[in-house]
Amino acid sequence: MGKYVEPLVVPPAMPSMRGALGAPVENYVIGVRQFRQQVLPPGLPATTVWGYGSTGHPDTFHYPAFTIEARSGTPVRVRWQNQLRSRDGRYLPHLLPVDPTLHWANPPGGLRGRDASPVFRSTPGPYTGPVPIVTHLHGGLNTEESDGYTEAWYLPDALDVPAGYAEVGSFYEEFRGKFEDRFGEVWNRGEAVFQYANQERASTFWFHDHALGVTRLNVYAGLAGFYLLRGGPGDLPEGVLPGPAPRPGDPPWRKYYEIPVVVQDRSFHADGSLHYPAGRRDFDGFGGPYIPGSDIPPIWNPELFGNTMVTNGRTWPFLRVEPRRYRFRILNGCNSRYLILKITTHALAHRPAHAALPFWQIGSEGGFLPAPIQLDQLLIAPAERADVIVDFTSLTAGTELYLINEGPDKAFQGGKAGTDFSPADPATTGQIMKFVTGTLTAPDKTVPPGRLSLPRFEPLGEASRVRRLSLSEQNSASLPHVGPRQMLLGTLDRKGAAVPMHWDDPVTENPALGATEVWEIHNFTKDAHPIHVHEVQFQVLGRQAAGRPAQPAEAWESGLKDTVVAYPGVTRLKATFDRPGRYAWHCHMLEHEDNEMMRPYTIG
C-alpha cells in the first residue's frame, strides 16, 4: 500500500444552525450516517464508514467529524440524531461483528432485558439489528443528562425496528425528562439533545460514541471528532500561539497553522471495507468451545491492534509545512494501542530512533500546563490528548521529516522501546505521516515555545477522603488457562486484595457534592490501562510500582487531565466532584470498557 500520496485532511469547523446574532446558546443538529470515503490511497477501493455531520449540510459528513468550535461561557446545544438507516427509512445493521453475549445495550431484550447480558443455550451469531448510539463529550464538565451516559442510548428512527425491541436505554427516559424540565427542549424518536456549559478552561475535548457494549465498534466505524473550547481566563490572546485554525465559512485556500490530529489504527479487507475480527482466534488462537461449553465470549476480542495507521481519516498522509511554528492538538483515537511519537529524518530509521525535532508540549486534556515542556517523544494512551508546538523554522525548503510511532504492536506495559518491548513495525504501524517543508509565505510572529508564559494554573484543594480502587481481569471459570474472559474495576478489601465488580453491581463510588477526593487505583494486571473519569478534570499525584519507591507525576501530567495511565502498581489522582448526578469511570481501551471494565458512580 502506498504511503504519503495524499495530503492530511484538516477537519473543517462544524456549521451551527443560523440563529440571532449574539444568541445565548450555539445550536447544532448533528446526525450519524453511513457513507463511503476514500480512506485508503487513490486507486484502492473506498471504505464504508460512519461519521457525524450537520444534517443541514450533507457535505459535512466525514470520518473523523468536522470540529465543533466552542467559546468559553457560551453554551453549545446539540441535537444528536441517529440516522443509521437506508434511504427508504429502514435500519442499517452494524458494519462490524457485534457480540450479543456481552453485557451490552441488548435492544432485543425489550424494556426488561435491555442493558443486560442475555442468556443463550448455544453460540449465537453477530447481532444484526438496529444500532444503538449515544454521544459523549470526552473532557466536558456537564450535567448528567448531557453526559452521553452509556445506558442512555437510542436506536434510529427507522420504519422496521422489530416489535418488542427496546428503542432506548434504561436511563434515556429519565434524562430526557430532566433535560426537558431544565431547558424546555423536547427529545424526539431517534435523538437526544445535550447542552454543554463550556465553563471549563480552554481545552482540547473530543466527542465519540459511548453506547453500552458496542463503543469499540461504533468508534472503530468512525464516530469521533474534536471539540475545541477557546477563550476565557484559561486561554492566551490570539497571535501568541500558531494559528489560525479552521473557522466556519473559510475559503478553500486558507492556510492553517493550528491543526487537530487524530491517530487511529485500522485494518482493511481487499475490497476496502473495515476489518474487525469476527472471533477470538485472531487474538490468541482460541477457537472454542464457546456456549454452552465455556464462558468465553465468542466474538469479543480483549484488545484490537490494526495493521494500518490512519490519521484524520487517511492512511499515511503528508502535510506541507512552512519553516515556522505549528500547533498540533494530537489525540490518540486508537481502540487499544498506545502511541510513542517522534519526529525523525527517515521513516524506516532504526528504532529507537533519534529525534530530529522536539515537541513543545503546552497542554493536556484539561487545558494548558503550568509551563511548556520540551520532549523528544510523546507517550499518548488511548483517549489522551497532547497540545504541542513543533518548530520547523530551521528547516530548508524540500526537507522531509516523518512522524513515527515506537509504541508496541500489543498491549503496553510500560518501559522503553527497544529495551522493554519491541517497537511497532517500522514498515507499517511504526509510521504515521510525513512533513514536507516548503517556503515561508508570511512572517511568523508567534512566541517561541521556550519563552511562552502560559495561563495561571490553580491546583485543586485539600482532599477529604482517599478511595482505594482496583483493576483486575478474570480468566475462564470453566476452561483452565483461557483468558482473559473479562476486565473488571472494583474496590479493595481490608487486606488490600481486589474486590472485582461488574457494571451492574451497586454503586460504590459516591463522592459528596463539592468533595475533593484522592483515588488510589491499584492495578493488579500486567498491562497499563488508560483510566477516564467522566465529568471531572483531575490532577495526577504520582505512582508506585510494587517494591519500589513512590514517583511523582510525569512533567507532561502537571496540568489537569481526564485520562491517566494506570501502570501495574498504584496510581494516585485527585479530583473535585462539583456536579450532582450519575456518571461513569472506566478503562479507555475500548475492548476492555465494552466487557465490564466500567463502573457507574454518583455525586451527591
C-alpha positions as a printed Julia matrix, in Angstrom:
604×3 Matrix{Float64}:
   0.0     0.0    0.0
   1.38    3.4   -0.97
   2.31    5.95   1.66
   2.43    9.74   1.64
   0.5    10.18  -1.61
  -2.46   12.15  -0.22
  -2.42   15.32   1.91
  -3.53   15.37   5.52
  -7.18   16.35   5.89
  -7.57   19.34   8.21
 -11.08   18.89   9.68
 -13.17   22.0    8.92
 -15.38   23.62  11.53
 -18.81   22.08  12.03
 -21.51   24.55  10.91
 -24.06   25.52  13.53
 -27.68   26.48  12.99
 -28.1    30.08  12.0
 -29.58   31.96  14.92
 -29.84   35.51  16.1
 -26.54   37.34  16.38
 -25.36   37.17  19.97
 -27.78   34.37  20.86
 -27.1    32.94  24.34
 -26.75   29.36  23.04
 -24.97   27.99  19.96
 -27.21   25.33  18.4
 -26.22   22.33  16.27
 -28.14   19.49  14.68
 -25.65   16.66  14.14
 -26.53   13.29  12.7
 -24.75    9.95  12.43
 -24.85    8.47   8.92
 -23.26    5.73   6.83
 -21.32    6.72   3.71
 -18.26    5.86   1.63
 -14.95    7.68   2.0
 -11.54    7.35   0.39
  -9.54    6.32   3.44
  -7.02    4.2    1.5
  -4.78    5.75  -1.19
  -6.3     6.58  -4.62
  -6.59    3.55  -6.85
  -7.75    1.38  -3.95
 -11.44    0.92  -3.08
 -13.31    3.42  -0.95
 -14.37    2.4    2.57
 -17.86    2.36   4.04
 -17.68    4.23   7.34
 -19.89    6.03   9.82
 -19.46    9.67  10.68
 -21.04   12.75  12.23
 -22.19   15.74  10.2
 -24.52   18.72  10.2
 -27.91   17.5    8.98
 -28.46   20.79   7.15
 -25.14   20.46   5.3
 -24.9    16.97   3.73
 -21.34   17.59   2.53
 -20.12   17.84   6.14
 -20.48   14.12   6.95
 -16.94   12.88   7.37
 -14.71   10.49   9.31
 -13.42   11.94  11.59
 -16.1    14.56  12.17
 -15.76   18.23  11.47
 -14.64   20.13  14.59
 -17.07   21.82  16.97
 -15.58   25.22  17.83
 -16.85   26.45  21.2
 -16.29   29.67  23.17
 -15.86   29.88  26.93
 -19.1    30.96  28.59
 -21.3    30.35  25.53
 -23.25   27.11  25.9
 -23.48   24.7   22.98
 -26.68   22.69  22.46
 -26.51   19.69  20.12
 -29.42   17.65  18.81
 -27.66   14.3   18.24
 -29.63   12.21  15.72
 -29.2     8.5   14.98
 -29.61    8.38  11.19
 -28.22    4.9   10.63
 -30.98    3.99   8.23
 -31.29    3.47   4.49
 -32.8     5.92   2.01
 -36.13    4.12   2.27
 -36.13    4.5    6.07
 -35.06    1.01   7.12
 -32.41    0.48   9.77
 -28.83   -0.29   8.76
 -27.12   -3.18  10.56
 -23.68   -2.73  12.04
 -20.67   -2.68   9.73
 -18.77   -4.84  12.23
 -19.5    -8.05  14.21
 -21.48   -7.3   17.39
 -21.09   -9.84  20.2
 -24.59  -10.26  21.71
 -23.31  -12.33  24.66
 -21.68   -9.38  26.45
 -23.33   -7.1   28.99
 -24.49   -4.61  26.37
 -27.37   -2.4   25.22
 -29.28   -5.51  24.06
 -32.27   -3.95  22.26
 -33.8    -7.41  21.57
 -34.26   -7.84  25.31
 -37.06   -5.27  25.36
 -37.7    -2.99  28.31
 -36.99   -5.72  30.86
 -33.93   -7.2   29.21
 -32.17   -4.12  27.84
 -28.72   -3.17  29.17
 -28.05   -6.72  30.28
 -26.22   -9.95  29.49
 -28.71  -12.15  27.62
 -28.71  -15.91  28.19
 -28.04  -18.22  25.24
 -28.17  -22.02  25.13
 -25.91  -22.21  22.07
 -23.35  -19.91  20.48
 -25.17  -17.09  18.65
 -24.02  -15.26  15.56
 -23.44  -11.49  15.49
 -26.33   -9.16  16.26
 -27.69   -7.67  13.02
 -30.48   -5.39  14.27
 -30.71   -1.58  14.53
 -27.67    0.05  16.11
 -27.77    1.92  19.46
 -25.7     5.08  19.83
 -25.17    7.87  22.36
 -22.51   10.59  22.12
 -20.17   11.51  24.99
 -18.24   14.78  25.12
 -14.95   13.48  26.49
 -13.46   16.04  28.86
 -16.51   18.24  29.22
 -17.95   19.06  32.64
 -21.72   18.96  32.25
 -24.9    17.81  33.94
 -25.73   14.1   33.94
 -28.41   14.21  31.26
 -25.9    15.67  28.76
 -23.02   13.33  29.59
 -23.82   10.69  27.0
 -24.37    8.06  29.69
 -23.77    4.59  28.34
 -27.29    3.38  29.24
 -28.99    6.43  27.66
 -28.6     5.11  24.1
 -31.25    5.19  21.4
 -31.99    3.42  18.12
 -32.56    5.19  14.78
 -35.99    6.48  13.83
 -36.46    3.6   11.38
 -39.61    2.1    9.87
 -38.72   -1.5   10.65
 -37.48   -1.62  14.23
 -38.64   -5.12  15.27
 -41.63   -5.33  17.58
 -40.65   -5.82  21.2
 -37.21   -4.24  20.84
 -36.2    -1.61  23.36
 -35.68    1.6   21.38
 -33.89    3.45  24.19
 -31.6     2.61  27.09
 -32.53    2.3   30.75
 -31.7     5.93  31.62
 -32.9     7.6   28.42
 -36.39    8.48  29.65
 -35.13    9.82  32.99
 -32.54   12.04  31.35
 -34.98   13.17  28.66
 -37.37   14.35  31.38
 -34.63   16.16  33.27
 -33.41   17.9   30.12
 -36.91   18.99  29.13
 -37.52   20.34  32.63
 -34.19   22.17  32.69
 -34.08   23.58  29.15
 -37.57   23.19  27.7
 -36.25   21.23  24.71
 -38.07   18.09  23.54
 -36.25   14.89  22.51
 -37.84   13.1   19.58
 -37.59    9.47  18.48
 -34.07    8.54  17.39
 -32.34   11.52  19.01
 -31.13   13.14  22.2
 -30.41   16.8   22.93
 -27.42   17.7   25.1
 -26.19   21.08  26.35
 -22.55   21.82  27.13
 -21.97   24.74  29.51
 -18.38   25.49  28.37
 -17.31   26.8   31.78
 -14.01   24.88  31.72
 -10.55   26.17  30.88
  -9.73   26.42  27.19
  -9.12   22.77  26.28
  -8.92   20.05  23.64
 -12.0    17.85  24.06
 -13.38   15.24  21.69
 -16.72   13.54  21.17
 -17.34    9.88  20.43
 -19.94    7.18  20.8
 -20.46    5.58  24.21
 -23.29    3.03  23.84
 -23.08    0.12  26.28
 -21.1    -2.84  24.97
 -20.63   -1.51  21.41
 -18.44    1.56  21.94
 -15.39   -0.21  20.47
 -17.29   -0.98  17.26
 -19.06    2.36  16.86
 -15.81    4.3   17.31
 -13.91    1.91  15.01
 -16.6     2.53  12.37
 -15.79    6.27  12.53
 -17.73    8.0   15.31
 -15.24   10.53  16.7
 -14.46   14.24  16.34
 -12.75   17.2   18.03
 -14.45   19.76  20.28
 -12.17   22.75  20.88
 -13.01   25.17  23.69
 -11.42   28.62  23.38
 -11.38   31.89  25.28
 -11.8    32.82  28.92
  -9.09   33.39  31.51
  -7.55   29.98  30.79
  -6.59   30.9   27.21
  -3.94   33.05  25.54
  -4.56   36.1   23.31
  -4.8    35.48  19.58
  -1.41   35.67  17.87
   0.63   34.29  20.74
   0.29   30.68  19.57
   0.37   29.42  15.97
  -2.88   29.89  14.08
  -5.36   30.18  12.51
  -7.4    27.02  12.95
 -10.38   26.28  10.7
 -13.4    28.53  11.14
 -16.89   28.31   9.64
 -17.03   29.75   6.14
 -13.28   29.6    5.49
 -12.28   29.74   1.82
 -10.71   26.53   0.44
  -7.29   28.17   0.02
  -6.91   29.17   3.7
  -3.64   28.05   5.3
  -3.77   26.62   8.81
  -1.02   26.64  11.41
  -3.12   25.09  14.18
  -4.25   21.58  13.22
  -6.1    18.88  15.2
  -4.65   15.41  14.51
  -6.35   12.14  15.48
  -4.26    8.98  15.03
  -6.01    5.6   14.82
  -5.09    2.07  13.76
  -7.35    0.14  11.4
  -7.29   -2.97   9.23
  -8.96   -3.38   5.85
 -10.23   -6.11   3.57
  -9.17   -6.25  -0.08
 -12.44   -4.59  -1.1
 -11.65   -1.56   1.09
 -14.09   -2.43   3.88
 -13.07   -2.2    7.51
 -11.81   -5.43   9.06
 -12.63   -6.17  12.68
 -12.14   -9.73  13.97
 -15.32  -11.81  14.0
 -13.88  -14.22  16.56
 -11.25  -14.56  19.23
  -8.95  -16.73  17.12
  -7.26  -13.6   15.72
  -6.29  -12.56  19.25
  -4.87  -15.69  20.89
  -5.78  -18.62  18.65
  -8.68  -19.76  20.83
 -11.36  -21.21  18.56
 -13.77  -22.65  21.11
 -15.64  -24.19  22.67
 -18.0   -21.32  23.36
 -21.6   -21.55  24.57
 -22.58  -23.99  26.08
 -19.08  -25.43  26.53
 -17.46  -22.36  28.14
 -17.92  -18.82  29.41
 -15.61  -17.19  26.82
 -17.4   -14.61  24.6
 -17.45  -15.96  21.03
 -16.78  -12.7   19.14
 -15.29  -10.18  21.59
 -11.51   -9.66  21.47
  -9.6    -8.48  24.58
  -7.64   -5.94  22.52
  -7.51   -4.7   18.93
  -4.37   -3.73  17.01
  -4.84   -2.78  13.38
  -2.08   -3.12  10.78
  -2.59    0.31   9.16
  -2.27    3.79  10.64
  -4.99    6.29   9.77
  -4.55    9.99  10.51
  -7.51   12.35  10.19
  -9.29    9.71   8.12
  -6.48    8.88   5.65
  -3.76    6.24   5.68
  -0.25    7.69   5.99
  -0.88   11.25   4.72
   1.6    14.07   4.22
   1.45   17.7    5.34
   3.2    20.58   3.57
   4.63   22.88   6.22
   6.39   26.21   6.12
   9.58   26.93   8.09
   7.63   28.3   11.04
   5.89   27.12  14.2
   2.79   24.92  14.13
   0.36   23.95  16.85
  -0.88   20.34  16.75
  -3.64   19.05  19.03
  -2.91   15.32  18.97
  -5.5    12.73  20.03
  -4.82    9.03  20.36
  -8.08    7.72  18.93
  -6.99    4.07  18.84
  -9.11    1.39  20.49
  -6.24   -0.27  22.41
  -2.91    0.98  21.04
  -0.55    3.26  22.95
   1.44    5.7   20.8
   5.03    6.84  21.34
   5.52    9.57  18.77
   8.76   11.02  17.42
   9.77   13.24  14.52
  12.64   11.69  12.55
  14.56   12.18   9.32
  13.86    8.68   7.99
  10.6     6.72   8.05
  12.48    3.44   8.44
  15.09    4.71  10.88
  16.39    2.07  13.28
  14.25    2.0   16.42
  14.54    3.57  18.88
  15.22    6.47  16.51
  16.93    9.79  17.1
  14.51   12.72  17.25
  15.13   15.3   14.53
  12.88   17.92  16.14
  11.39   18.15  19.64
   7.8    18.61  20.67
   7.0    21.5   22.97
   4.0    20.31  24.95
   1.89   23.19  26.23
  -1.33   21.42  27.21
  -3.09   18.16  28.04
  -6.74   17.17  28.35
  -7.71   19.9   30.84
  -6.03   22.87  29.2
  -2.6    24.43  29.41
   0.23   23.05  31.54
   1.84   25.32  34.15
   4.79   25.76  31.74
   5.89   24.44  28.32
   7.88   21.17  28.33
  10.38   20.16  25.65
  10.15   16.45  24.77
  11.85   14.21  22.22
   8.84   11.89  22.22
   5.18   11.85  23.2
   3.67    8.92  25.08
  -0.09    9.11  24.46
  -2.54    6.49  25.74
  -5.9     5.87  24.09
  -8.13    8.97  24.63
  -5.29   11.19  25.88
  -4.53   14.46  24.12
  -1.28   16.39  23.78
  -1.35   20.07  22.78
   2.08   20.67  21.24
   4.09   23.16  19.22
   6.56   21.93  16.61
   9.06   24.5   15.35
  10.03   23.93  11.71
  11.81   27.31  11.49
  15.29   25.83  10.99
  14.32   23.65   8.03
  15.15   24.45   4.41
  12.7    24.04   1.55
  12.45   20.44   0.42
  13.32   18.91   3.81
  11.19   15.87   4.63
  10.55   14.62   8.15
   8.41   11.78   9.46
   6.12   11.36  12.42
   6.76    7.8   13.61
   5.36    5.56  16.33
   7.54    3.47  18.64
   4.74    2.13  20.81
   4.29   -1.66  20.78
   2.04   -3.69  18.48
   0.47   -5.22  21.56
  -0.76   -4.18  24.99
   1.53   -1.59  26.59
   3.02   -2.49  29.98
   5.37    0.46  30.45
   9.09    0.7   29.82
  11.22    1.87  26.9
  11.06    0.92  23.24
  13.85   -1.42  22.21
  14.65   -2.3   25.83
  11.42   -3.44  27.44
   9.36   -4.14  24.32
   9.68   -4.29  20.56
   8.59   -1.06  18.84
   5.8    -1.04  16.26
   6.59   -2.46  12.83
   8.68    0.27  11.16
   7.16   -0.5    7.75
   3.5    -0.17   8.83
   2.24    0.74  12.3
   5.55    2.47  13.06
   4.77    5.26  10.58
   2.11    7.96  10.99
   2.61   10.83   8.5
   5.2    12.89   6.62
   6.07   16.6    6.8
   7.29   18.26   3.58
   8.89   21.67   4.06
   8.12   24.49   1.64
   8.85   28.22   1.73
   7.68   30.84   4.19
   4.67   32.79   2.91
   4.36   35.29   5.79
   6.39   36.23   8.87
   5.87   34.07  11.95
   5.07   36.48  14.78
   4.15   33.83  17.35
   6.09   33.5   20.6
   8.83   30.81  20.61
   7.61   27.98  22.86
  10.53   28.21  25.27
   9.54   31.82  26.03
   5.81   31.26  26.45
   4.07   32.3   29.65
   1.01   30.08  29.95
  -2.23   30.97  31.8
  -2.18   30.62  35.56
  -2.8    27.09  36.82
  -4.85   26.68  40.0
  -4.19   23.38  41.85
  -7.09   21.56  43.44
  -7.71   21.93  47.17
  -7.03   19.51  50.02
  -8.7    16.12  49.8
 -11.17   14.96  52.44
 -11.12   11.27  51.56
  -8.96    8.58  49.94
 -10.68    5.83  47.94
  -8.88    2.6   47.08
  -9.94    1.12  43.76
  -8.83   -1.91  41.79
  -8.2    -3.02  38.21
  -8.19   -6.75  37.54
  -9.01   -9.34  34.92
 -10.69  -12.73  35.11
  -9.96  -15.86  33.13
 -12.45  -18.55  32.22
 -14.09  -20.31  35.16
 -14.61  -23.45  33.08
 -11.52  -23.68  30.85
  -8.16  -23.62  32.68
  -5.62  -21.1   31.38
  -8.01  -19.48  28.87
  -8.39  -15.74  29.25
  -8.91  -13.03  29.85
 -12.67  -13.53  29.83
 -13.42  -10.02  31.07
 -11.75   -6.97  32.64
 -13.07   -5.55  35.91
 -12.92   -2.48  38.1
 -13.67   -2.65  41.79
 -12.58   -1.8   45.31
 -10.11   -3.31  47.82
 -10.79   -5.31  50.93
  -9.14   -4.64  54.29
  -6.19   -6.82  53.37
  -5.55   -4.92  50.13
  -6.91   -7.6   47.79
  -9.03   -6.69  44.79
 -12.81   -6.91  45.08
 -13.82   -7.1   41.39
 -17.2    -5.68  40.44
 -19.37   -5.65  37.34
 -21.11   -2.73  35.65
 -24.48   -3.58  37.2
 -23.23   -4.09  40.77
 -24.35   -1.43  43.29
 -22.54    1.91  43.14
 -19.52    2.05  45.45
 -18.02    5.42  44.41
 -20.33    8.17  45.68
 -18.47   11.4   46.46
 -20.39   14.12  48.27
 -21.25   17.17  46.2
 -18.28   19.53  46.29
 -15.93   16.98  47.83
 -12.3    16.69  46.8
 -11.04   13.12  46.93
  -7.89   11.13  46.2
  -8.48    7.96  44.2
  -5.8     5.3   44.6
  -6.04    2.99  41.61
  -4.43   -0.41  42.29
  -3.69   -2.18  39.01
  -3.38   -5.94  39.58
  -2.95   -6.73  35.86
   0.28   -6.76  33.85
  -0.9    -4.1   31.39
  -1.15   -0.31  31.62
  -4.77    0.9   31.5
  -5.87    4.43  30.49
  -8.46    5.33  33.14
 -11.04    8.0   32.31
 -13.3     9.59  34.91
 -16.35   11.35  33.45
 -17.3    14.89  34.39
 -14.15   15.88  36.29
 -10.71   17.17  35.48
  -8.19   15.74  37.93
  -4.56   16.12  38.96
  -2.2    13.16  38.77
  -0.35   12.94  42.08
   2.05   10.09  41.38
   2.58    6.35  41.11
   4.21    3.48  42.94
   5.19    0.13  41.44
   5.35   -2.9   43.72
   8.52   -2.94  45.8
   9.68    0.45  44.53
   9.6     3.98  45.96
   6.76    6.31  45.02
   7.31    8.54  41.98
   5.74   11.93  41.21
   3.6    12.51  38.14
   5.41   12.98  34.83
   6.17   16.56  33.79
   3.62   16.39  30.97
   0.97   15.36  33.53
   1.37   18.53  35.61
  -1.86   20.13  34.35
  -5.45   18.97  34.61
  -6.37   15.68  32.97
  -9.36   13.43  32.37
  -7.45   10.26  31.42
  -4.44    8.77  33.2
  -2.15    5.83  32.5
  -2.53    3.37  35.38
   0.56    1.16  35.27
   0.82   -2.07  37.25
   1.02   -0.89  40.86
  -0.7     2.19  42.3
  -1.68    5.42  40.54
  -2.98    8.31  42.6
  -5.18   11.15  41.34
  -7.15   13.98  42.96
 -10.47   15.37  41.77
 -13.22   17.73  42.93
 -16.76   16.46  42.29
 -18.94   19.54  41.87
 -21.88   18.4   39.7
 -24.56   16.13  41.16
 -25.63   13.14  39.13
 -24.81    9.71  37.77
 -21.66    9.3   35.68
 -19.09    6.61  34.84
 -15.41    5.83  35.17
 -13.72    3.21  33.02
 -10.71    1.96  31.13
 -10.42    3.65  27.74
  -9.08    0.61  25.98
 -12.44    0.24  24.3
 -12.42   -3.55  24.19
 -11.96   -3.52  27.97
 -14.64   -0.88  28.53
 -17.13   -2.9   26.49
 -16.66   -6.01  28.63
 -17.17   -4.86  32.23
 -14.17   -2.55  32.81
 -16.53    0.32  33.57
 -18.4     1.33  36.71
 -21.13    3.89  37.43
 -20.51    6.47  40.1
 -22.74    9.1   41.67
 -22.07   12.59  43.01
 -24.2    13.91  45.84
